[in-house]
Amino acid sequence: MQSRQKYHASFPFSLRVAVITLLAAFVTACVTTEPKLFQDNVSKDKEVEARVQIGLTYLNKGEPEKAIMQLKRALDVNPDSARVNEVLALAFENAQEYDVAKDHFKRMLSLDSSYTRGRANYGYYLMRRQDFKEAYRQLNLVIADIYYSRRAAAFQQLAYAAAKIGKKDDEVEYFYTRALGLDESLTSAMIDLAQILYKNEDYAKSQIYLDRYREKVRPSSAEALLLGIKLARVFEDKHDEASYALALRNLYPRSKEYLEYIKGIRDADD
């Protein structure tokens, strides 16, 4: 059965998350003022490394133009750096120069096709641009690298991409299950998987993942509360249904989930 995507899937990695992740990877580089750092006796590799981290710092502050200036200088020093092209791609995406960003991602992969982190960021970029078919292809290559440290997140986003291009629910479910097997803290993957299982009438497993989600997230999202209402009805648990409904009304009275709940009650009364 093909996925009809009636469940919510978590939004793909934001640009800000990508920048913060890269910043964490560069924490060992020394950042200081330009006149001090880039003297003649500083090695080219250290200059490139430092300019990349300065660029990332500017990106994290929401200043893509300053980031691009630093990264362009790094690229002038080493035009064959896959890492510089990766960060430049993120900077140009931040500046809404999407074609230029894509060109730098492609250049990055042409320089180093084994650069898994860069390929993952390219996949997330494609998802943000809603090119889910190409994102699906790229992220399948990412998860093939069993030593990649953020493989769980890649599995989760691959599940999202698979759902978007109409892959079968069992494939989407598999990707979410693999993501959670690698990282049990991915609460958005739990609720996404619970939604799929509910849609496919695997109510017992759906309840398991919803319970796991609610153990970790307080307060529950409107989406989780509405799913709780639906599952309580399946299991004829009036107490849980009322509890979920009260929480949904009190916490999210203007949400689309609450409107769906109210509409369901009215339709049942007609």
Coordinates of C-alpha atoms in Angstrom, one line a residue:
M1 CA 0.0 0.0 0.0
Q2 CA 1.4 3.4 -1.0
S3 CA 1.8 6.1 1.7
R4 CA -0.9 8.8 1.5
Q5 CA 1.1 11.0 3.9
K6 CA -1.9 11.7 6.2
Y7 CA 0.5 11.7 9.1
H8 CA 2.8 14.6 10.1
A9 CA 6.5 14.2 9.5
S10 CA 9.1 16.3 11.2
F11 CA 10.5 19.1 9.2
P12 CA 13.9 18.4 7.7
F13 CA 17.0 19.7 9.3
S14 CA 16.9 23.5 9.4
L15 CA 19.7 25.6 8.1
R16 CA 20.4 26.8 11.6
V17 CA 20.8 23.2 12.9
A18 CA 23.3 22.5 10.1
V19 CA 25.3 25.6 11.0
I20 CA 25.4 24.8 14.7
T21 CA 26.4 21.2 14.0
L22 CA 29.3 22.4 11.8
L23 CA 30.3 24.9 14.5
A24 CA 30.6 22.1 17.0
A25 CA 32.9 20.2 14.6
F26 CA 35.2 23.2 14.3
V27 CA 35.6 24.1 18.0
T28 CA 39.3 23.2 18.0
A29 CA 40.2 26.0 15.5
C30 CA 41.5 29.2 16.9
V31 CA 39.4 32.3 16.2
T32 CA 40.9 35.7 16.7
T33 CA 41.1 39.0 14.9
E34 CA 42.2 38.9 11.2
P35 CA 45.3 41.0 11.4
K36 CA 46.7 38.8 14.2
L37 CA 45.7 35.5 12.7
F38 CA 46.6 35.8 9.0
Q39 CA 50.2 36.8 9.2
D40 CA 52.8 35.5 6.7
N41 CA 54.0 32.8 9.1
V42 CA 50.5 31.2 9.5
S43 CA 50.1 28.0 7.5
K44 CA 47.6 27.9 4.7
D45 CA 45.7 25.0 6.3
K46 CA 45.4 27.0 9.5
E47 CA 44.2 30.1 7.7
V48 CA 41.5 28.1 5.8
E49 CA 40.4 26.4 9.0
A50 CA 40.2 29.7 10.9
R51 CA 38.3 31.5 8.1
V52 CA 35.8 28.6 7.9
Q53 CA 35.1 28.9 11.6
I54 CA 34.8 32.6 11.4
G55 CA 32.4 32.2 8.6
L56 CA 30.3 29.7 10.6
T57 CA 30.3 32.1 13.5
Y58 CA 28.9 34.9 11.3
L59 CA 26.3 32.4 9.9
N60 CA 25.2 31.5 13.4
K61 CA 24.8 35.2 14.1
G62 CA 22.6 35.7 11.0
E63 CA 25.2 37.6 9.0
P64 CA 25.7 35.6 5.7
E65 CA 27.4 38.4 3.8
K66 CA 30.2 38.6 6.3
A67 CA 30.4 34.8 6.3
I68 CA 30.6 34.6 2.5
M69 CA 33.5 37.2 2.5
Q70 CA 35.5 35.0 4.9
L71 CA 34.7 31.8 3.1
K72 CA 35.6 33.2 -0.3
R73 CA 39.0 34.1 1.0
A74 CA 39.4 30.6 2.4
L75 CA 38.4 29.3 -1.1
D76 CA 41.0 31.5 -2.7
V77 CA 43.6 29.9 -0.5
N78 CA 42.4 26.4 -1.2
P79 CA 39.9 26.1 -4.1
D80 CA 39.9 22.3 -3.8
S81 CA 38.6 22.2 -0.2
A82 CA 35.3 20.2 0.0
R83 CA 34.8 21.5 3.5
V84 CA 35.0 25.2 2.4
N85 CA 32.6 24.5 -0.5
E86 CA 30.2 22.9 2.0
V87 CA 30.1 25.9 4.3
L88 CA 29.9 28.3 1.4
A89 CA 26.9 26.4 0.1
L90 CA 25.2 26.9 3.5
A91 CA 26.1 30.6 3.5
F92 CA 24.6 31.1 0.0
E93 CA 21.5 29.3 1.1
N94 CA 21.2 31.6 4.0
A95 CA 21.6 34.5 1.6
Q96 CA 18.8 33.0 -0.5
E97 CA 21.2 32.4 -3.4
Y98 CA 19.9 28.9 -3.9
D99 CA 21.4 28.1 -7.3
V100 CA 24.8 29.2 -6.1
A101 CA 24.4 27.1 -3.0
K102 CA 23.6 24.0 -5.0
D103 CA 26.6 24.6 -7.3
H104 CA 28.9 24.6 -4.2
F105 CA 27.4 21.4 -2.9
K106 CA 27.9 19.8 -6.2
R107 CA 31.5 21.1 -6.3
M108 CA 32.0 19.7 -2.8
L109 CA 31.0 16.2 -3.9
S110 CA 33.1 16.4 -7.1
L111 CA 36.1 17.1 -4.9
D112 CA 35.3 14.4 -2.3
S113 CA 32.5 12.0 -3.0
S114 CA 33.2 10.2 0.3
Y115 CA 32.5 13.3 2.4
T116 CA 29.4 11.9 4.2
R117 CA 28.7 14.9 6.4
G118 CA 28.8 17.2 3.4
R119 CA 26.5 14.9 1.5
A120 CA 24.1 14.8 4.4
N121 CA 24.0 18.6 4.5
Y122 CA 23.3 18.6 0.7
G123 CA 20.5 16.1 1.3
Y124 CA 19.0 18.4 4.0
Y125 CA 19.4 21.4 1.6
L126 CA 17.5 19.5 -1.1
M127 CA 14.7 18.7 1.4
R128 CA 14.4 22.4 2.4
R129 CA 14.1 23.1 -1.3
Q130 CA 11.5 20.4 -1.6
D131 CA 13.5 18.3 -4.0
F132 CA 12.6 15.1 -2.2
K133 CA 13.4 12.7 -4.9
E134 CA 17.1 13.8 -5.1
A135 CA 17.2 14.1 -1.3
Y136 CA 16.0 10.5 -1.1
R137 CA 18.9 9.5 -3.4
Q138 CA 21.5 11.4 -1.5
L139 CA 20.4 10.3 1.9
N140 CA 20.5 6.7 0.9
L141 CA 24.2 7.2 0.2
V142 CA 24.6 8.9 3.6
I143 CA 23.1 6.0 5.6
A144 CA 25.3 3.5 3.7
D145 CA 28.3 5.0 5.6
I146 CA 28.0 2.9 8.8
Y147 CA 30.6 5.0 10.6
Y148 CA 28.9 8.4 10.0
S149 CA 28.3 9.8 13.5
R150 CA 24.9 11.4 12.7
R151 CA 23.4 8.4 10.9
A152 CA 20.3 8.3 13.1
A153 CA 19.3 11.8 11.9
A154 CA 19.9 10.8 8.3
F155 CA 17.6 7.8 8.7
Q156 CA 14.9 10.1 10.1
Q157 CA 15.1 12.6 7.3
L158 CA 15.2 9.7 4.8
A159 CA 11.9 8.5 6.2
Y160 CA 10.5 12.0 5.7
A161 CA 11.8 12.1 2.1
A162 CA 10.5 8.6 1.4
A163 CA 7.0 9.5 2.6
K164 CA 7.0 12.7 0.4
I165 CA 7.8 10.8 -2.8
G166 CA 5.2 8.2 -2.1
K167 CA 7.3 5.2 -1.0
K168 CA 5.4 2.4 0.7
D169 CA 4.7 2.8 4.4
D170 CA 6.7 -0.3 5.3
E171 CA 9.8 1.4 3.9
V172 CA 9.1 4.7 5.7
E173 CA 8.4 2.7 8.9
Y174 CA 11.8 0.9 8.5
F175 CA 13.7 4.1 8.2
Y176 CA 12.1 5.5 11.3
T177 CA 12.7 2.3 13.2
R178 CA 16.4 2.4 12.2
A179 CA 16.6 6.0 13.3
L180 CA 15.2 5.2 16.8
G181 CA 17.4 2.1 17.1
L182 CA 20.4 4.4 16.7
D183 CA 19.1 7.3 18.8
E184 CA 16.2 6.9 21.2
S185 CA 16.1 10.6 21.9
L186 CA 14.5 11.4 18.4
T187 CA 11.1 12.1 19.8
S188 CA 9.8 13.6 16.5
A189 CA 10.6 10.2 14.9
M190 CA 8.5 8.5 17.6
I191 CA 5.4 10.5 16.9
D192 CA 5.9 10.2 13.1
L193 CA 6.2 6.4 13.4
A194 CA 3.2 6.3 15.8
Q195 CA 1.1 8.1 13.1
I196 CA 2.1 5.7 10.4
L197 CA 1.3 2.7 12.5
Y198 CA -2.1 4.2 13.4
K199 CA -2.9 4.9 9.8
N200 CA -2.0 1.2 9.0
E201 CA -4.2 0.0 11.8
D202 CA -1.4 -1.3 13.9
Y203 CA -2.9 0.3 17.0
A204 CA -0.9 -1.6 19.6
K205 CA 2.4 -0.6 18.2
S206 CA 1.2 2.9 17.6
Q207 CA 0.3 3.2 21.3
I208 CA 3.8 2.0 22.3
Y209 CA 5.5 4.7 20.3
L210 CA 3.1 7.3 21.5
D211 CA 3.7 6.3 25.1
R212 CA 7.5 6.5 24.6
Y213 CA 7.1 9.9 23.1
R214 CA 4.9 11.2 26.0
E215 CA 7.5 9.8 28.5
K216 CA 10.1 12.2 27.0
V217 CA 8.1 15.2 26.0
R218 CA 6.1 17.4 28.4
P219 CA 3.7 18.9 27.5
S220 CA 2.8 16.7 24.6
S221 CA 2.3 18.3 21.2
A222 CA -1.2 18.9 19.8
E223 CA -0.5 16.2 17.3
A224 CA 0.4 13.7 20.0
L225 CA -2.7 14.6 22.0
L226 CA -5.0 14.1 19.0
L227 CA -3.4 10.8 18.2
G228 CA -4.0 9.8 21.9
I229 CA -7.7 10.6 21.5
K230 CA -7.9 8.5 18.4
L231 CA -6.1 5.5 20.0
A232 CA -8.2 5.9 23.2
R233 CA -11.3 5.5 21.1
V234 CA -9.9 2.4 19.4
F235 CA -9.3 0.9 22.8
E236 CA -12.6 2.2 24.2
D237 CA -10.8 4.0 27.0
K238 CA -13.2 6.8 27.9
H239 CA -10.9 8.1 30.7
D240 CA -7.9 8.5 28.5
E241 CA -9.9 10.0 25.7
A242 CA -11.3 12.7 28.0
S243 CA -7.9 13.4 29.5
Y244 CA -6.3 13.9 26.1
A245 CA -9.2 16.0 24.9
L246 CA -9.0 18.3 28.0
A247 CA -5.3 18.7 27.5
L248 CA -5.8 19.5 23.8
R249 CA -8.4 22.1 24.5
N250 CA -6.5 23.8 27.3
L251 CA -3.0 23.8 25.7
Y252 CA -3.9 24.2 22.0
P253 CA -7.3 25.7 21.7
R254 CA -6.6 27.3 18.3
S255 CA -4.6 24.5 16.8
K256 CA -5.7 22.6 13.7
E257 CA -5.7 19.4 15.8
Y258 CA -8.3 20.9 18.2
L259 CA -10.4 22.0 15.2
E260 CA -10.2 18.4 13.8
Y261 CA -11.3 17.0 17.2
I262 CA -14.3 19.4 17.4
K263 CA -15.3 18.7 13.8
G264 CA -15.2 15.0 14.6
I265 CA -17.5 15.4 17.6
R266 CA -19.9 17.5 15.5
D267 CA -19.9 15.0 12.6
A268 CA -20.7 12.2 15.1
D269 CA -23.6 14.2 16.5
D270 CA -25.2 14.8 13.0

